[in-house]
Amino acid sequence: MTTQFSQFTLSAALMARLNVNKFENPTPVQTGAIPPALEGQDVLATAQTGTGKTLSFLIPIVELLQKVEARGPAAHALILLPTRELAMQVEAAFRAIRTSSDQTVALVVGGLAERSQLDAIRRGAKLIVATPGRLEDFLKRKLIRLDQVKILVLDEVDRMLDMGFQPAIARIAVTLPVARQTLCYSATLEGPVKEVAQKYLRNPARIEIGSVLKPATNVELRTFEVEPDKKQELLEHLLGAETGSFLVFVRTKHGADRVARRLIRNGHSATQIHGDRSQAQRNSALRSFTEGHHRVLVATDVAARGIDVANVAHVINFDMPKVAEDFVHRVGRTGRASAKGIASTFAAPAERGDLRKIERTLSIQMKRFRVRSAELN
């Protein structure tokens, strides 16, 4: 079993970048995906967010870009992702490990100004990191060429399909060379994802990391039975009792604003992220939380998809997730890599049945606590 990056056949330049960034021990998905990817094989990996999959496709891309000869302003690698937040994080990770400033990258996403994106493309970006909608728009307007792409990465395919991107992916794929390498990552391998894999992959190396739908074992799962009007008090009680950062999930945009405002009013350092906030506000909130300037980030599910923040100590399900899969995605934001994490679910007495349904679906048992008002004072 490979236990260090030095055991892969990587260039000295890339090893140096990994060392600078303190990447020493590959995660299981990296151990499984990197060797076949380096050999040019297609890869199909089922792995949750937080398993280290980003590095497992960026390493082969950096190695490829060191070898290919530039022929005009055309990209040699394309990464498709469901959300701009995730795309921005992947772009930042690539910049951290690339071995030369000649390995240029263009971020192609909606919600941000076109001009800088098009400038990067015109200057001959070697890697395109994109969401399907904006990339397809650029293709239609003949602003981008993908006919020299040698590696295609489809990341979080299940999420892209959930968001209705299957037709866009198909239209993008026909503009790519048939002779290319494709790396495909998904949390699940159900129906539509399987179809995508069969359509775009040839004899892929199959990597399966842990249970496809299960919270990580290093996350302590708690549930608090609490009256709906006491949830805010319970949240503030936990903030006082525990250390570390809190990622709080609520169902609606208005709910996110309300919870964050009350926290701020009561002296807690909190910020929020949801669909009604501008991209600049979302970026600012995420950066502030990541850098520790805000201890609490209140988020809706849609806004939080693709957010990858290290070292979240607590996930709070302030509102119950609708389905078991959302529970897994939320809880997966803590206990990353091998760190310990805590996930607490607030459930009203009327939601006991919903809670048991999630437990049954995921074959889990949460530690139960019943909250009485007097305990919160």
PDB file of N, CA and C in Angstrom, residues 14 32 38 61 64 70 96-98 158 162 165 184 213 225 232 258 269 285 322 329 338 344 361-362 373:
ATOM      1  N   LEU A  14       7.233  18.361  -9.291  1.00  0.00           N
ATOM      2  CA  LEU A  14       5.923  18.216  -8.647  1.00  0.00           C
ATOM      3  C   LEU A  14       6.079  17.746  -7.198  1.00  0.00           C
ATOM      4  N   GLY A  32      -5.597   5.122  -4.959  1.00  0.00           N
ATOM      5  CA  GLY A  32      -6.259   4.309  -5.976  1.00  0.00           C
ATOM      6  C   GLY A  32      -6.252   4.945  -7.353  1.00  0.00           C
ATOM      7  N   LEU A  38      -1.888   8.348 -14.086  1.00  0.00           N
ATOM      8  CA  LEU A  38      -0.564   8.698 -14.612  1.00  0.00           C
ATOM      9  C   LEU A  38      -0.210   7.854 -15.831  1.00  0.00           C
ATOM     10  N   ILE A  61      -2.802  15.937 -14.081  1.00  0.00           N
ATOM     11  CA  ILE A  61      -2.886  17.086 -14.989  1.00  0.00           C
ATOM     12  C   ILE A  61      -1.566  17.861 -14.997  1.00  0.00           C
ATOM     13  N   LEU A  64       0.957  15.961 -16.940  1.00  0.00           N
ATOM     14  CA  LEU A  64       0.685  16.071 -18.373  1.00  0.00           C
ATOM     15  C   LEU A  64       1.167  17.424 -18.913  1.00  0.00           C
ATOM     16  N   ALA A  70       3.178  23.179 -26.305  1.00  0.00           N
ATOM     17  CA  ALA A  70       2.092  24.133 -26.580  1.00  0.00           C
ATOM     18  C   ALA A  70       1.991  24.371 -28.081  1.00  0.00           C
ATOM     19  N   ALA A  96      -1.529  26.147  -6.469  1.00  0.00           N
ATOM     20  CA  ALA A  96      -0.627  25.809  -5.357  1.00  0.00           C
ATOM     21  C   ALA A  96       0.366  24.711  -5.733  1.00  0.00           C
ATOM     22  N   ILE A  97      -0.029  23.778  -6.620  1.00  0.00           N
ATOM     23  CA  ILE A  97       0.876  22.647  -6.894  1.00  0.00           C
ATOM     24  C   ILE A  97       1.500  22.672  -8.298  1.00  0.00           C
ATOM     25  N   ARG A  98       1.087  23.608  -9.156  1.00  0.00           N
ATOM     26  CA  ARG A  98       1.677  23.613 -10.508  1.00  0.00           C
ATOM     27  C   ARG A  98       3.185  23.875 -10.395  1.00  0.00           C
ATOM     28  N   ASP A 158     -22.704  13.383  -9.930  1.00  0.00           N
ATOM     29  CA  ASP A 158     -24.068  13.252  -9.399  1.00  0.00           C
ATOM     30  C   ASP A 158     -24.691  14.630  -9.170  1.00  0.00           C
ATOM     31  N   ASP A 162     -27.909  16.330 -10.981  1.00  0.00           N
ATOM     32  CA  ASP A 162     -28.997  16.867 -10.144  1.00  0.00           C
ATOM     33  C   ASP A 162     -29.371  18.279 -10.578  1.00  0.00           C
ATOM     34  N   PHE A 165     -27.380  19.495 -15.671  1.00  0.00           N
ATOM     35  CA  PHE A 165     -26.301  19.793 -16.612  1.00  0.00           C
ATOM     36  C   PHE A 165     -26.011  18.676 -17.625  1.00  0.00           C
ATOM     37  N   CYS A 184     -13.562  10.452 -13.888  1.00  0.00           N
ATOM     38  CA  CYS A 184     -14.936  10.729 -13.480  1.00  0.00           C
ATOM     39  C   CYS A 184     -15.091  10.458 -11.982  1.00  0.00           C
ATOM     40  N   LEU A 213     -22.865   5.911   0.406  1.00  0.00           N
ATOM     41  CA  LEU A 213     -23.801   6.800   1.101  1.00  0.00           C
ATOM     42  C   LEU A 213     -23.759   6.511   2.594  1.00  0.00           C
ATOM     43  N   GLU A 225     -33.454  16.578  20.622  1.00  0.00           N
ATOM     44  CA  GLU A 225     -34.891  16.818  20.473  1.00  0.00           C
ATOM     45  C   GLU A 225     -35.199  18.146  21.152  1.00  0.00           C
ATOM     46  N   GLN A 232     -32.611  28.271  18.396  1.00  0.00           N
ATOM     47  CA  GLN A 232     -31.587  29.326  18.429  1.00  0.00           C
ATOM     48  C   GLN A 232     -30.856  29.317  19.769  1.00  0.00           C
ATOM     49  N   ARG A 258     -32.008  35.101   9.207  1.00  0.00           N
ATOM     50  CA  ARG A 258     -32.551  35.286  10.567  1.00  0.00           C
ATOM     51  C   ARG A 258     -31.601  34.708  11.623  1.00  0.00           C
ATOM     52  N   SER A 269     -19.597  35.766  16.280  1.00  0.00           N
ATOM     53  CA  SER A 269     -19.052  36.196  14.988  1.00  0.00           C
ATOM     54  C   SER A 269     -19.558  35.236  13.906  1.00  0.00           C
ATOM     55  N   ALA A 285     -17.842  35.824   2.368  1.00  0.00           N
ATOM     56  CA  ALA A 285     -18.285  35.061   3.544  1.00  0.00           C
ATOM     57  C   ALA A 285     -17.488  33.771   3.678  1.00  0.00           C
ATOM     58  N   LYS A 322     -33.903  17.225   4.137  1.00  0.00           N
ATOM     59  CA  LYS A 322     -35.087  16.565   3.576  1.00  0.00           C
ATOM     60  C   LYS A 322     -34.855  15.084   3.308  1.00  0.00           C
ATOM     61  N   HIS A 329     -24.165  14.697   2.794  1.00  0.00           N
ATOM     62  CA  HIS A 329     -23.389  15.808   2.229  1.00  0.00           C
ATOM     63  C   HIS A 329     -23.108  16.880   3.281  1.00  0.00           C
ATOM     64  N   SER A 338      -8.521  12.747   8.237  1.00  0.00           N
ATOM     65  CA  SER A 338      -8.596  11.862   9.415  1.00  0.00           C
ATOM     66  C   SER A 338      -8.972  12.633  10.676  1.00  0.00           C
ATOM     67  N   SER A 344     -24.397  17.700  14.760  1.00  0.00           N
ATOM     68  CA  SER A 344     -25.574  17.730  15.635  1.00  0.00           C
ATOM     69  C   SER A 344     -26.815  18.078  14.826  1.00  0.00           C
ATOM     70  N   THR A 361     -32.198   4.513   6.679  1.00  0.00           N
ATOM     71  CA  THR A 361     -31.637   4.557   5.318  1.00  0.00           C
ATOM     72  C   THR A 361     -30.120   4.420   5.345  1.00  0.00           C
ATOM     73  N   LEU A 362     -29.487   5.069   6.323  1.00  0.00           N
ATOM     74  CA  LEU A 362     -28.017   5.106   6.372  1.00  0.00           C
ATOM     75  C   LEU A 362     -27.422   4.060   7.311  1.00  0.00           C
ATOM     76  N   SER A 373     -35.973  23.515  28.375  1.00  0.00           N
ATOM     77  CA  SER A 373     -35.669  24.949  28.339  1.00  0.00           C
ATOM     78  C   SER A 373     -34.751  25.372  29.471  1.00  0.00           C
TER      79      SER A 373
END
